[in-house]
mmCIF file of C-alpha atoms in Angstrom:
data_model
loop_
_atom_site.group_PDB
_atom_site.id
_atom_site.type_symbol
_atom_site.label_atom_id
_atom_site.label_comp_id
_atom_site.label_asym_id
_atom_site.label_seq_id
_atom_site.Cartn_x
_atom_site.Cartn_y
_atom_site.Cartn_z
ATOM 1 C CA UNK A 1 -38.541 14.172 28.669
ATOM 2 C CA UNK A 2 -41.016 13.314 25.769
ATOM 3 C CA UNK A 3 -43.644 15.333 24.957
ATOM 4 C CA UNK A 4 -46.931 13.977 26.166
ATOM 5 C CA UNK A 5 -48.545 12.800 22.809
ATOM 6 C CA UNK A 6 -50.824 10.452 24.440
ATOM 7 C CA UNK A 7 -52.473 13.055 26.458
ATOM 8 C CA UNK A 8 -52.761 15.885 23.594
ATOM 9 C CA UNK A 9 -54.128 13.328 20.722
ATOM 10 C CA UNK A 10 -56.446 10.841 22.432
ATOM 11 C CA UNK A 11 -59.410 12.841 23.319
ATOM 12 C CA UNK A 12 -62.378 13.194 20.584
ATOM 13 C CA UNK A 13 -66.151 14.123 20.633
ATOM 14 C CA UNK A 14 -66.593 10.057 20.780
ATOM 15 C CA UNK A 15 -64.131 9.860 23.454
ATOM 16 C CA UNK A 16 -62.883 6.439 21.991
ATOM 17 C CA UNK A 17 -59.133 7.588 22.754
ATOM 18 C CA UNK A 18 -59.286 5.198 25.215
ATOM 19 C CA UNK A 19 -59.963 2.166 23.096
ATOM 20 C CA UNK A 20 -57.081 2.837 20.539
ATOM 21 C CA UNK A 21 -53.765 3.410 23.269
ATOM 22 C CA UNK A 22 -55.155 -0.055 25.210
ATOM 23 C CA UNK A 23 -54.914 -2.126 21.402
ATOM 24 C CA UNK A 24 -51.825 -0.506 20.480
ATOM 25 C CA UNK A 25 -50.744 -1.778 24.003
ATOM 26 C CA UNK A 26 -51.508 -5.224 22.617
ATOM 27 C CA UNK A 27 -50.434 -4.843 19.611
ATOM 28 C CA UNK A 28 -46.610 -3.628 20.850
ATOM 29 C CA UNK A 29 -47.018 -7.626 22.446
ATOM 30 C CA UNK A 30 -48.336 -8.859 18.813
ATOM 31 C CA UNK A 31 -45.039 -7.074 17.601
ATOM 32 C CA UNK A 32 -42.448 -8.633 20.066
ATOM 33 C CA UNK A 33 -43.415 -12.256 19.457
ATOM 34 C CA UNK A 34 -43.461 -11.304 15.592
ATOM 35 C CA UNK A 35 -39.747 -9.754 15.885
ATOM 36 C CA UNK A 36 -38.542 -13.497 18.253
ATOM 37 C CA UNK A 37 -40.161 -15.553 14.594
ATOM 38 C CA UNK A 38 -38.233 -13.346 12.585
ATOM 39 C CA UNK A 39 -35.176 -13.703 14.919
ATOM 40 C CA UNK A 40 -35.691 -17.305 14.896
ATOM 41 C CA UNK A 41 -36.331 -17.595 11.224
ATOM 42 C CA UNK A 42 -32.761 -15.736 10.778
ATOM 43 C CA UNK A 43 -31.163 -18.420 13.259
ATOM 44 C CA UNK A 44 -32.770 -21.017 10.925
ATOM 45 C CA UNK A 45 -31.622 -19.831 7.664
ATOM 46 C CA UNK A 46 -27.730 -19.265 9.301
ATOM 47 C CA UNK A 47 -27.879 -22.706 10.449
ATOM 48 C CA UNK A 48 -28.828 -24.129 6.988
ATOM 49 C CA UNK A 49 -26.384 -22.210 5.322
ATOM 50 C CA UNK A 50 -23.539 -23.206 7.936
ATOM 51 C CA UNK A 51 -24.261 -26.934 7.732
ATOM 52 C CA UNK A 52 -24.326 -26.474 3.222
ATOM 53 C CA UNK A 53 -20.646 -25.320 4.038
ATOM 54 C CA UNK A 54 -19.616 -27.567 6.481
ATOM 55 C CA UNK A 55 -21.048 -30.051 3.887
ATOM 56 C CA UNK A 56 -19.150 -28.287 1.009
ATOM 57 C CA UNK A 57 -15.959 -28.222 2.864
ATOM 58 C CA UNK A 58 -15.775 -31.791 3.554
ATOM 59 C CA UNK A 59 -16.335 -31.921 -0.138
ATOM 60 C CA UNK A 60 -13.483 -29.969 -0.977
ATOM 61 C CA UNK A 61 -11.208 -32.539 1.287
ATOM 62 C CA UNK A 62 -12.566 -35.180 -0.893
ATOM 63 C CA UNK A 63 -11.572 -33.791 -4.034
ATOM 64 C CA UNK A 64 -8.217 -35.007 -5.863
ATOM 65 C CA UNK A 65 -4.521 -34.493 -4.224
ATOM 66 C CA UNK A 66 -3.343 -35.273 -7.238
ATOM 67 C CA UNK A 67 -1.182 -32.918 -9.526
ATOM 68 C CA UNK A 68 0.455 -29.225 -8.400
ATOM 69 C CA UNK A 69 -2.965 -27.417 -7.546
ATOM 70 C CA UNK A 70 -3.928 -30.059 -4.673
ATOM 71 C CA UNK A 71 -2.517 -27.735 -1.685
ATOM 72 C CA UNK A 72 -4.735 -25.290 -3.017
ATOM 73 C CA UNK A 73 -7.188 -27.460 -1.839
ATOM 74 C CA UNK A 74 -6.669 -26.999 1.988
ATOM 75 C CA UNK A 75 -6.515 -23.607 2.078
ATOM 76 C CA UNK A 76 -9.869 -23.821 0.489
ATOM 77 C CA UNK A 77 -11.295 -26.196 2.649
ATOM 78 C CA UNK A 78 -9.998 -24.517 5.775
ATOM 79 C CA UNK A 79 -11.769 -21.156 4.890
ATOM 80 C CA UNK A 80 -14.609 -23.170 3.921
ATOM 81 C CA UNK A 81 -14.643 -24.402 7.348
ATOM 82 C CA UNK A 82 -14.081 -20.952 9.057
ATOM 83 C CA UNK A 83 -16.791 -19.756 7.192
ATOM 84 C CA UNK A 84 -19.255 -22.387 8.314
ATOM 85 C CA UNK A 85 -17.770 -21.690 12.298
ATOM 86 C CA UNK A 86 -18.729 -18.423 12.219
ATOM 87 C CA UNK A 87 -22.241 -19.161 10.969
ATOM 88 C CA UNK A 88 -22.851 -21.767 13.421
ATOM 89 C CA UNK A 89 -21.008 -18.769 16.232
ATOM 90 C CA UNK A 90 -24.245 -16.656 14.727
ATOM 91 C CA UNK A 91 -26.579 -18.948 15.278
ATOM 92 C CA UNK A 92 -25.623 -19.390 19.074
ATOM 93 C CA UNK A 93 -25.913 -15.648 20.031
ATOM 94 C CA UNK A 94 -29.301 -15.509 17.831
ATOM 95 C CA UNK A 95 -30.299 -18.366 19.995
ATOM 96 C CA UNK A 96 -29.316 -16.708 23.262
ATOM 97 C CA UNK A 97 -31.149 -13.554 22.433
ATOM 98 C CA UNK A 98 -34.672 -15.338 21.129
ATOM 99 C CA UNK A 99 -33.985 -16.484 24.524
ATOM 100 C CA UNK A 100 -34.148 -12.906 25.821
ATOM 101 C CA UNK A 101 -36.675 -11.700 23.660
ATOM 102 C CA UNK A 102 -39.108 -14.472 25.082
ATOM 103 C CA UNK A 103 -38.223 -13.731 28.606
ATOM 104 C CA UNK A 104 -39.487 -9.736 27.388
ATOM 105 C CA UNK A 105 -42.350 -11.181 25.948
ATOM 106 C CA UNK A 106 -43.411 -12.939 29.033
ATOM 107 C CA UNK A 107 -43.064 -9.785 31.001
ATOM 108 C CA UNK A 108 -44.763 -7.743 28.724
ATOM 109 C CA UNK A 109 -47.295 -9.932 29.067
ATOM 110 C CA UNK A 110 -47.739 -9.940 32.547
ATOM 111 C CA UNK A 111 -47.112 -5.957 32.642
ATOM 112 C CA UNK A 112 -50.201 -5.755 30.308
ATOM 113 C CA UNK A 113 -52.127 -7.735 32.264
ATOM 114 C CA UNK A 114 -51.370 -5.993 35.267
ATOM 115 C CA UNK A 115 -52.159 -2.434 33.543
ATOM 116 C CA UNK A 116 -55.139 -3.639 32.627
ATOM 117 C CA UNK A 117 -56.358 -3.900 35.979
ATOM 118 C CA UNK A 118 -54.782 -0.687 36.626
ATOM 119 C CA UNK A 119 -56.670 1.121 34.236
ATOM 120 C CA UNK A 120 -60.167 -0.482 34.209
ATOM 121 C CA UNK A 121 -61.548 2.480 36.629
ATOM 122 C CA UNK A 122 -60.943 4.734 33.467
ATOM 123 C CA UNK A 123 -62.399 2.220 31.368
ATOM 124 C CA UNK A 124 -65.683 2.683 33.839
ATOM 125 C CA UNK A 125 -65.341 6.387 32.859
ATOM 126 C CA UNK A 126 -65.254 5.875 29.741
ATOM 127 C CA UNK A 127 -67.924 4.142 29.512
ATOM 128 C CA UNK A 128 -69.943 6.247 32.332
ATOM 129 C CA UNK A 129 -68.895 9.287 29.860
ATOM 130 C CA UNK A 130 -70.132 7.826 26.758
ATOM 131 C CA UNK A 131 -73.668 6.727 28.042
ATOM 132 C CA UNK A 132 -74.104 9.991 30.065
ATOM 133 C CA UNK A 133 -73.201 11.789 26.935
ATOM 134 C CA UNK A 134 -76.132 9.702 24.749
ATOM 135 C CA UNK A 135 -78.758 10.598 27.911
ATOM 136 C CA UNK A 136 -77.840 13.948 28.086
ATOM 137 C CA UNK A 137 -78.465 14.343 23.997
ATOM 138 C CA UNK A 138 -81.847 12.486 24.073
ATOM 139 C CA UNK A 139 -82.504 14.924 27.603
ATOM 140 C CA UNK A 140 -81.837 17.701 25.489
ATOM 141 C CA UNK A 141 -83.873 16.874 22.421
ATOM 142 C CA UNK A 142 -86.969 15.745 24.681
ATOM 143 C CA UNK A 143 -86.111 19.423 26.391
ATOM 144 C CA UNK A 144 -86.351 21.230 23.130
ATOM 145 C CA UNK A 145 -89.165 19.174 22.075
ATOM 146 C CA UNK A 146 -91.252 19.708 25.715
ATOM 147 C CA UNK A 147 -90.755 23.673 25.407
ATOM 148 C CA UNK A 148 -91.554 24.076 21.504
ATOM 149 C CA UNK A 149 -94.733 21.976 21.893
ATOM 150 C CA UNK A 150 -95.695 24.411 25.141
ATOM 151 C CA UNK A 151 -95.190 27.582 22.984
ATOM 152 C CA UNK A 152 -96.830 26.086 20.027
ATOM 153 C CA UNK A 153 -100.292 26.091 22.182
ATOM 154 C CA UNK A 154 -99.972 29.278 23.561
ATOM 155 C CA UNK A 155 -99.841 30.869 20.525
ATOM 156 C CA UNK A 156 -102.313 28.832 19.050
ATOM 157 C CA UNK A 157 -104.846 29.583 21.391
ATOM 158 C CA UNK A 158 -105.109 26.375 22.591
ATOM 159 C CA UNK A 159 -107.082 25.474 26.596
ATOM 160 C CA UNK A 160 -105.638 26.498 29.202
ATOM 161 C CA UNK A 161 -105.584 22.935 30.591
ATOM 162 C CA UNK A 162 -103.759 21.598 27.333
ATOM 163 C CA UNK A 163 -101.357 24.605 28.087
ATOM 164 C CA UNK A 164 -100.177 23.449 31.401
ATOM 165 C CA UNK A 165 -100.585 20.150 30.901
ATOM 166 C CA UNK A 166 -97.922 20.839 28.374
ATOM 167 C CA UNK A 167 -96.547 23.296 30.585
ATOM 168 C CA UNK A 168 -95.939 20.266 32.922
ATOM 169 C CA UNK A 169 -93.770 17.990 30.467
ATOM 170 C CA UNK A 170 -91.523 21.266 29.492
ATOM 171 C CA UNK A 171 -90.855 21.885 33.464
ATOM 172 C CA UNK A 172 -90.341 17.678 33.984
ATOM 173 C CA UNK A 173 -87.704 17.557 30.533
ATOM 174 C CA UNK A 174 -86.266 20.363 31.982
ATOM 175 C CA UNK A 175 -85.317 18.624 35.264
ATOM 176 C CA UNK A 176 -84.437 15.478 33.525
ATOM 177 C CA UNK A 177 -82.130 17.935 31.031
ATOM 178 C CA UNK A 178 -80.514 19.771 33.751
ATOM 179 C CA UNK A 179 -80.142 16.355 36.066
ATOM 180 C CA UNK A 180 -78.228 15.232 33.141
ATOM 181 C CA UNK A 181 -76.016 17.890 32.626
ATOM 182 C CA UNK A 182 -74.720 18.110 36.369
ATOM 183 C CA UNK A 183 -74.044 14.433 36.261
ATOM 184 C CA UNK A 184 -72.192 14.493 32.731
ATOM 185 C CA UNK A 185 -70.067 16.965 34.001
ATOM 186 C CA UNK A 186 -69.241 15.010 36.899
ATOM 187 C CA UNK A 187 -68.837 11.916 34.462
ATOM 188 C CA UNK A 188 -66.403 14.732 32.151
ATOM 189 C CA UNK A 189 -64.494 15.998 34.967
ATOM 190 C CA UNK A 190 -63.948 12.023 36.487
ATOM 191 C CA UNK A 191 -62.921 11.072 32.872
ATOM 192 C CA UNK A 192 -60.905 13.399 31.938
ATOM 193 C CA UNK A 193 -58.505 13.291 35.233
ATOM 194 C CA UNK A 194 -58.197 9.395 34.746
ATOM 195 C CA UNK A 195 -57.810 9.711 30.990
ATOM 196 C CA UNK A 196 -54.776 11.882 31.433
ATOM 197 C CA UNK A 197 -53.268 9.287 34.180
ATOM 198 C CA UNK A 198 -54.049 6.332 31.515
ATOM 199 C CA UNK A 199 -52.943 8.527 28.536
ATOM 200 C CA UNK A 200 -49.492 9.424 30.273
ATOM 201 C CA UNK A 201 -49.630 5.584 31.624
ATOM 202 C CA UNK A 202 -50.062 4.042 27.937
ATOM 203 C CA UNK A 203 -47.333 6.446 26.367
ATOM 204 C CA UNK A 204 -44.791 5.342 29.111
ATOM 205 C CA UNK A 205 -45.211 1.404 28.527
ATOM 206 C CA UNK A 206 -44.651 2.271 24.476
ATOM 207 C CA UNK A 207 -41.732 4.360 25.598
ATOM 208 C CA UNK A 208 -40.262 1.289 27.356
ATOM 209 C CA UNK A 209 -41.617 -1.177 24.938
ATOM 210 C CA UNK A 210 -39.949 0.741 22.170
ATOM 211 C CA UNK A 211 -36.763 0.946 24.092
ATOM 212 C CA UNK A 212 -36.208 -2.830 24.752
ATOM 213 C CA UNK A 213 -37.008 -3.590 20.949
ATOM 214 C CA UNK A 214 -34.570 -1.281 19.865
ATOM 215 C CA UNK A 215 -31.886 -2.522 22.489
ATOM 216 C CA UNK A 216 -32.785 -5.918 20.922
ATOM 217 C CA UNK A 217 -32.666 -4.875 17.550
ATOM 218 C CA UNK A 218 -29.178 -3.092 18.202
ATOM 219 C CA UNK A 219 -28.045 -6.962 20.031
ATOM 220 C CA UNK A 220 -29.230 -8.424 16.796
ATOM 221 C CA UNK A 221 -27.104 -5.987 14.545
ATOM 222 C CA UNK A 222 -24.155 -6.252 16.929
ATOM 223 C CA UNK A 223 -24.138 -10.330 16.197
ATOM 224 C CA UNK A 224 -24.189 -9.840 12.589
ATOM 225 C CA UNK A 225 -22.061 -7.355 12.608
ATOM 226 C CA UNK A 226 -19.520 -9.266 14.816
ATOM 227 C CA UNK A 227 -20.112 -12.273 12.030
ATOM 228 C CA UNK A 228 -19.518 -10.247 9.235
ATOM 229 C CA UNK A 229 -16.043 -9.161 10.569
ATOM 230 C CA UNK A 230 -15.408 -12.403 11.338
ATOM 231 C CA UNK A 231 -16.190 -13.562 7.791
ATOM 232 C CA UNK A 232 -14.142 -10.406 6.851
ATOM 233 C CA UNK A 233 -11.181 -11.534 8.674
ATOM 234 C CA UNK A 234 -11.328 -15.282 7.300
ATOM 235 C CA UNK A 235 -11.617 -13.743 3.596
ATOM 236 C CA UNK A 236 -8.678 -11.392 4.033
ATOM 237 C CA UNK A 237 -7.023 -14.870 5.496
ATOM 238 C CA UNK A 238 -7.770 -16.392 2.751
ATOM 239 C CA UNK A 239 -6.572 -13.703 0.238
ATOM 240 C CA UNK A 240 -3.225 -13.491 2.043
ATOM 241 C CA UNK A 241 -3.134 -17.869 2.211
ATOM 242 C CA UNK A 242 -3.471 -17.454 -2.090
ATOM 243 C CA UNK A 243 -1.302 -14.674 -2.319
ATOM 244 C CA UNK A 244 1.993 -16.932 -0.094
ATOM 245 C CA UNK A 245 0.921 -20.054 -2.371
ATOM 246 C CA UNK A 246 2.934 -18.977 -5.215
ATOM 247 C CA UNK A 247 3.133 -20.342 -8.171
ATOM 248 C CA UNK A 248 6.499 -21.527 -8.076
ATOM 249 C CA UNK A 249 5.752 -22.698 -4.760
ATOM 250 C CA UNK A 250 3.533 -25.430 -5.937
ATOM 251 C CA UNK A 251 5.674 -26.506 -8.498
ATOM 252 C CA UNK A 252 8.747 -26.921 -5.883
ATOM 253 C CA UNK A 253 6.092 -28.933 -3.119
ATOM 254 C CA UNK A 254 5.318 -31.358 -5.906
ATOM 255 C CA UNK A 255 9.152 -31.799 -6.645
ATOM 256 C CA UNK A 256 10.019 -32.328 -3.339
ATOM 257 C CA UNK A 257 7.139 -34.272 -2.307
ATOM 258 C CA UNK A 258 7.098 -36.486 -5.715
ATOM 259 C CA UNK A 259 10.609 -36.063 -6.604
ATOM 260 C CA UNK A 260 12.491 -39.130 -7.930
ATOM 261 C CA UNK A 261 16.163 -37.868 -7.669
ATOM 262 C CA UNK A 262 18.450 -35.575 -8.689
ATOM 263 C CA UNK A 263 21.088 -38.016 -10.615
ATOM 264 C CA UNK A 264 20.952 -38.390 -14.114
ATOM 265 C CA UNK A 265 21.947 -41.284 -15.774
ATOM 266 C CA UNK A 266 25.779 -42.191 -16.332
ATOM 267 C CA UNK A 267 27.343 -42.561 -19.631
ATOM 268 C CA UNK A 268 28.350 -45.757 -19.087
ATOM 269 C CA UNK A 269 29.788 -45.909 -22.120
ATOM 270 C CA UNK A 270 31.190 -42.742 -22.864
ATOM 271 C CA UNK A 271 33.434 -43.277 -19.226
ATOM 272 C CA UNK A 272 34.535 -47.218 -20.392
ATOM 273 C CA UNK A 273 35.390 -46.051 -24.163
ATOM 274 C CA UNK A 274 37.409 -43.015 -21.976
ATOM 275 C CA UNK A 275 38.654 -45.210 -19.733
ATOM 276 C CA UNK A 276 39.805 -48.122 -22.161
ATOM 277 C CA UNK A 277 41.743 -45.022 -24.561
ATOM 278 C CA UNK A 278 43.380 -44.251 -21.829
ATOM 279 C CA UNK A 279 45.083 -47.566 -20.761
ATOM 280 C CA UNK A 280 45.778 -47.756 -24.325
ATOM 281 C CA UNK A 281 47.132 -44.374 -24.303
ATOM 282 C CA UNK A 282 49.516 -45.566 -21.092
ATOM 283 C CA UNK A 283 50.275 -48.043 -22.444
ATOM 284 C CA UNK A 284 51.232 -47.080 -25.848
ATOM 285 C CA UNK A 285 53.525 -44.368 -23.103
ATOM 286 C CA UNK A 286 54.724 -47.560 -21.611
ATOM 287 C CA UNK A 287 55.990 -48.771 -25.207
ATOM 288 C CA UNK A 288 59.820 -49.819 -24.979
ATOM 289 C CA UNK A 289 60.994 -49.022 -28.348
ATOM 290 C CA UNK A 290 64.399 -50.538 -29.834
ATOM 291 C CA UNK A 291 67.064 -48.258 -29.205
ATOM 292 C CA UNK A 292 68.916 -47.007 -32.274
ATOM 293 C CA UNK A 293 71.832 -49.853 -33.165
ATOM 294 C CA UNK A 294 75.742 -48.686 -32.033
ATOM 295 C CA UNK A 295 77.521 -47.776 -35.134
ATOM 296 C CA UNK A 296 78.528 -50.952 -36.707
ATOM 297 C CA UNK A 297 82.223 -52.060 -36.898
ATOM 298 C CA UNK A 298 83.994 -51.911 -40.353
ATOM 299 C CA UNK A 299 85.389 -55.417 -39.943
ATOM 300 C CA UNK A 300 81.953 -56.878 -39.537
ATOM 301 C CA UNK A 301 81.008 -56.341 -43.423
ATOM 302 C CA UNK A 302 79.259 -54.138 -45.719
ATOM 303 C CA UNK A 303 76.027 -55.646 -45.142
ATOM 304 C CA UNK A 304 76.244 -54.915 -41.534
ATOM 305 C CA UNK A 305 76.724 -51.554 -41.776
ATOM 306 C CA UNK A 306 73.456 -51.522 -44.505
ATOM 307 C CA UNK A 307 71.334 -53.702 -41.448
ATOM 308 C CA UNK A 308 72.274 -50.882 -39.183
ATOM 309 C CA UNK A 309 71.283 -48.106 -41.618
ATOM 310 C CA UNK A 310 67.620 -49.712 -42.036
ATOM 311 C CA UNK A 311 67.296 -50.583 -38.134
ATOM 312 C CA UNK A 312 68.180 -46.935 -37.121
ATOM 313 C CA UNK A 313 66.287 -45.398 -39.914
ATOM 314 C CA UNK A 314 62.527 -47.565 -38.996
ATOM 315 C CA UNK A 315 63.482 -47.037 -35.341
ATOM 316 C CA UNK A 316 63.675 -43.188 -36.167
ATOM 317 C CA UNK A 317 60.160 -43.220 -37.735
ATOM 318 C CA UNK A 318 58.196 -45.013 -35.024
ATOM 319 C CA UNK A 319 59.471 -42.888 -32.349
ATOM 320 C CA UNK A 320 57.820 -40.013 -34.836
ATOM 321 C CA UNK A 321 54.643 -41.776 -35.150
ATOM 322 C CA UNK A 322 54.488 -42.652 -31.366
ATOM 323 C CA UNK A 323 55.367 -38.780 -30.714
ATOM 324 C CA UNK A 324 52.449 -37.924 -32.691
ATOM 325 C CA UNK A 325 50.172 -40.637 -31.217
ATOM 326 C CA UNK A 326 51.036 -38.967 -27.815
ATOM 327 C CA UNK A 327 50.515 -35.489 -28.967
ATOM 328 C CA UNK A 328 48.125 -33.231 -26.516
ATOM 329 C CA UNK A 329 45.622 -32.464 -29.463
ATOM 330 C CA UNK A 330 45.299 -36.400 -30.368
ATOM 331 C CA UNK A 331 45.025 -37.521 -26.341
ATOM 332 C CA UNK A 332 42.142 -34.772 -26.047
ATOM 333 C CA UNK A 333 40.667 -36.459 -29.038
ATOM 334 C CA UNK A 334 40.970 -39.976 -27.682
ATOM 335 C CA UNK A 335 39.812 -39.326 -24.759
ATOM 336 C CA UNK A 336 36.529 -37.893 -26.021
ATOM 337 C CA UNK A 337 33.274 -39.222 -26.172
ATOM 338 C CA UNK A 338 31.690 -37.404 -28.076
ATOM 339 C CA UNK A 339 31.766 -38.586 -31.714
ATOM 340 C CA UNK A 340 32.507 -35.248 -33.450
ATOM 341 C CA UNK A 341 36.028 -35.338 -31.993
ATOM 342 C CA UNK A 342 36.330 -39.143 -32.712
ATOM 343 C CA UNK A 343 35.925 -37.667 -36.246
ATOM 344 C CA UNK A 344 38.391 -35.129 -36.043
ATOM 345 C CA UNK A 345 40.594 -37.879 -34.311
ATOM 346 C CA UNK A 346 40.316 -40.195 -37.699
ATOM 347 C CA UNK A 347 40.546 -37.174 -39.859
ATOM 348 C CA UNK A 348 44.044 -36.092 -38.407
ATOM 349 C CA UNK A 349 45.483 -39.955 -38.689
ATOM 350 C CA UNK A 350 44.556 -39.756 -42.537
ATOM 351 C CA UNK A 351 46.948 -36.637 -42.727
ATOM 352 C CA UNK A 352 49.468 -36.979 -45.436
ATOM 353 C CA UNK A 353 52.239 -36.071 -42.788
ATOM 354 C CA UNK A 354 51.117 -38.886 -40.483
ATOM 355 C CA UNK A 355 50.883 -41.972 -43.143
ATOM 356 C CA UNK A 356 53.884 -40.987 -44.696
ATOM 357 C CA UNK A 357 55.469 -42.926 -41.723
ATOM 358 C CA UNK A 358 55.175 -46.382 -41.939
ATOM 359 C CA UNK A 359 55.091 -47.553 -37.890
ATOM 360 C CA UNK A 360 57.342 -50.790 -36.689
ATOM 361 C CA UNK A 361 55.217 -53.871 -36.593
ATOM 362 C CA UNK A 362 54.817 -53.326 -32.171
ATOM 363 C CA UNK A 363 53.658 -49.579 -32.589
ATOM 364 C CA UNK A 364 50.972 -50.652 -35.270
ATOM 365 C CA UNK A 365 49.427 -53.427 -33.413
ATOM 366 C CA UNK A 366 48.931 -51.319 -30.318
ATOM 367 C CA UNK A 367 47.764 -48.792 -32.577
ATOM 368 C CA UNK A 368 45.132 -50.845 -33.912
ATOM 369 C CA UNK A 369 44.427 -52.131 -30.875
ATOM 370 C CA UNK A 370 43.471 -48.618 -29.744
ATOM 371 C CA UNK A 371 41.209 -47.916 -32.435
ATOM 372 C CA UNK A 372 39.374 -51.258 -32.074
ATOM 373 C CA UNK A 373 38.744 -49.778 -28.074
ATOM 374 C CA UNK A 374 37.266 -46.462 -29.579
ATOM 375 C CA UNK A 375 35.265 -47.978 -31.984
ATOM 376 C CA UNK A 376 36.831 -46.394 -35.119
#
């Protein structure tokens, strides 16, 4: 229970307590269709600002998907656009309670208007009160004024007729004084039983009024509040959306979206210079050299037996040249495309050991043949 303010504060010698609860009645009515503009003025500015970021969302869709930061781009434009929804969502519950605070206003209205009726007996006694009170002061001047002159002329000697003549105003002030004074007490005692009532009756409706603006003040903190968790929620969304798009990420979406293979190019001509050294190889392998000449017979001649000695002897050194040809370390050279072994490769073949041998005229052209296909 609240302590009865109303009916401690609002008396006064003017007794215009009265006057001030019934306009701060209408001013708690001035101050609910103040607080529905302000509401609506917030819904205003929350729709402007949702539409700018609609607006700058769609702009952020527009904007290049072109290079490794363009899926950055809809993860911006999606918060963008969660950020606008929950703007707009604002605006709807401010909307829904201007509604309510209107419907309050129209009550309040007609609750004021019915109170005034209710109260315009005190209003009377007010007013009875106040005008009672003025008579009764001018009663009790003319009173004082009625009874000074009377003694004034008694003790100036004056007639005895001019004494009670005077004598005669005193006694008629005096009723008119104390006629006054019975009825402003009945006017005091009428006013102050209704002024209490009103006084009790005025503090109650700012009680309630009080009340339902604060309920709608706590409905209006509520929305926000619910928005700005919202808005929380998309930001900590978006945090966690930047944090997943890595860095590395981007750079693999672009390769696999834009990728234009995997293959290289072939050394097509490091694989046909292989290839061709090795049919040369196979088929310097494939060589059918003469076989070394039987021991010739003593009857045939001398010069036989010297033919013989010079067949054997050049069939003896190509067999060492092709032996060398076929060695592992030259084959690994031959078969190499890069040109730093082909070097190698001509550097052994100038060896002293190697051109000591003069080759057959078969080995030499297949020889040559296989340095023509390798390009030395």
């Amino acid at each position: 229970m609240i302590t009865p303010y109303f009916l401690q504060n609002f008396w006064g010698e003017k007794n215009n307590g009265f006057d001030v609860l019934y306009h701060n009645m209408k001013h708690g009515q001035i101050s609910s269709k103040e607080l529905t503009e302000f509401i609506r003025e917030r819904a205003t500015i929350e729709e402007v600002y949702a539409r700018s970021m609609t607006k700058l969302a769609k702009s952020a869709g527009n904007f290049s998907q072109l290079g490794t930061f363009a899926p950055v781009w809809d993860v911006i434009k999606t918060s963008t656009e969660k950020l606008a929804s929950c703007h707009l969502e604002l605006v709807r519950k401010l909307q829904e309670l201007i509604k309510d605070v209107q419907k309050y206003v129209d009550d309040q209205a007609k609750a004021h208007k019915k109170t005034k009726e209710e109260v315009a007996s005190t209003l009377e006694s007010v007013q009875t009160i106040q005008t009672t009170g003025v008579a009764l002061q001018k009663s009790k001047e003319n009173y004082n004024a009625k009874t000074v002159e009377q003694e004034r002329l008694r003790k100036e000697g004056a007639t005895q007729r001019d004494v009670d003549k005077a004598g005669v105003k005193a006694k008629k002030a005096t009723e008119t004084y104390k006629g006054f004074v019975e009825k402003y007490a009945t006017a005091k005692s009428e006013f102050e039983q209704k002024m209490a009532e009103t006084a009790q009756k005025f503090q109650d409706i700012e009680e309630s009024h009080i009340v339902h603006m604060k309920d709608i003040i706590q409905s209006y903190t509520q929305s926000v509040d619910e928005t700005h968790v919202q808005i929380g929620e998309v930001r900590i969304e978006f945090e966690r959306n930047m944090e997943n798009t890595s860095v590395e990420g981007l750079i693999q979406k672009l390769s696999d979206s834009k990728g234009t293979g995997k293959e290289r190019p072939d050394a097509l001509e490091a694989r046909h210079s292989k290839c061709k050294s090795s049919e040369v190889l196979l088929s310097l392998k494939n060589v059918t050299l003469p076989s070394p000449l039987k021991e010739p017979n003593p009857e045939r001649g001398k010069h036989l037996r010297s033919a013989g000695k010079t067949t054997r002897t050049q069939t003896r050194r190509s067999r060492q040249k092709l032996n060398l040809l076929m060695s592992p370390r030259l084959m690994k050279m031959a078969s190499a495309s890069d040109r730093k072994d082909r070097n190698q490769m001509i550097s052994f073949l100038n060896t002293p050991h190697f051109n000591t041998v003069k080759p057959s005229n078969t080995v030499f052209k297949l020889f040559l043949s296989f340095l023509h296909l390798l390009g030395l």
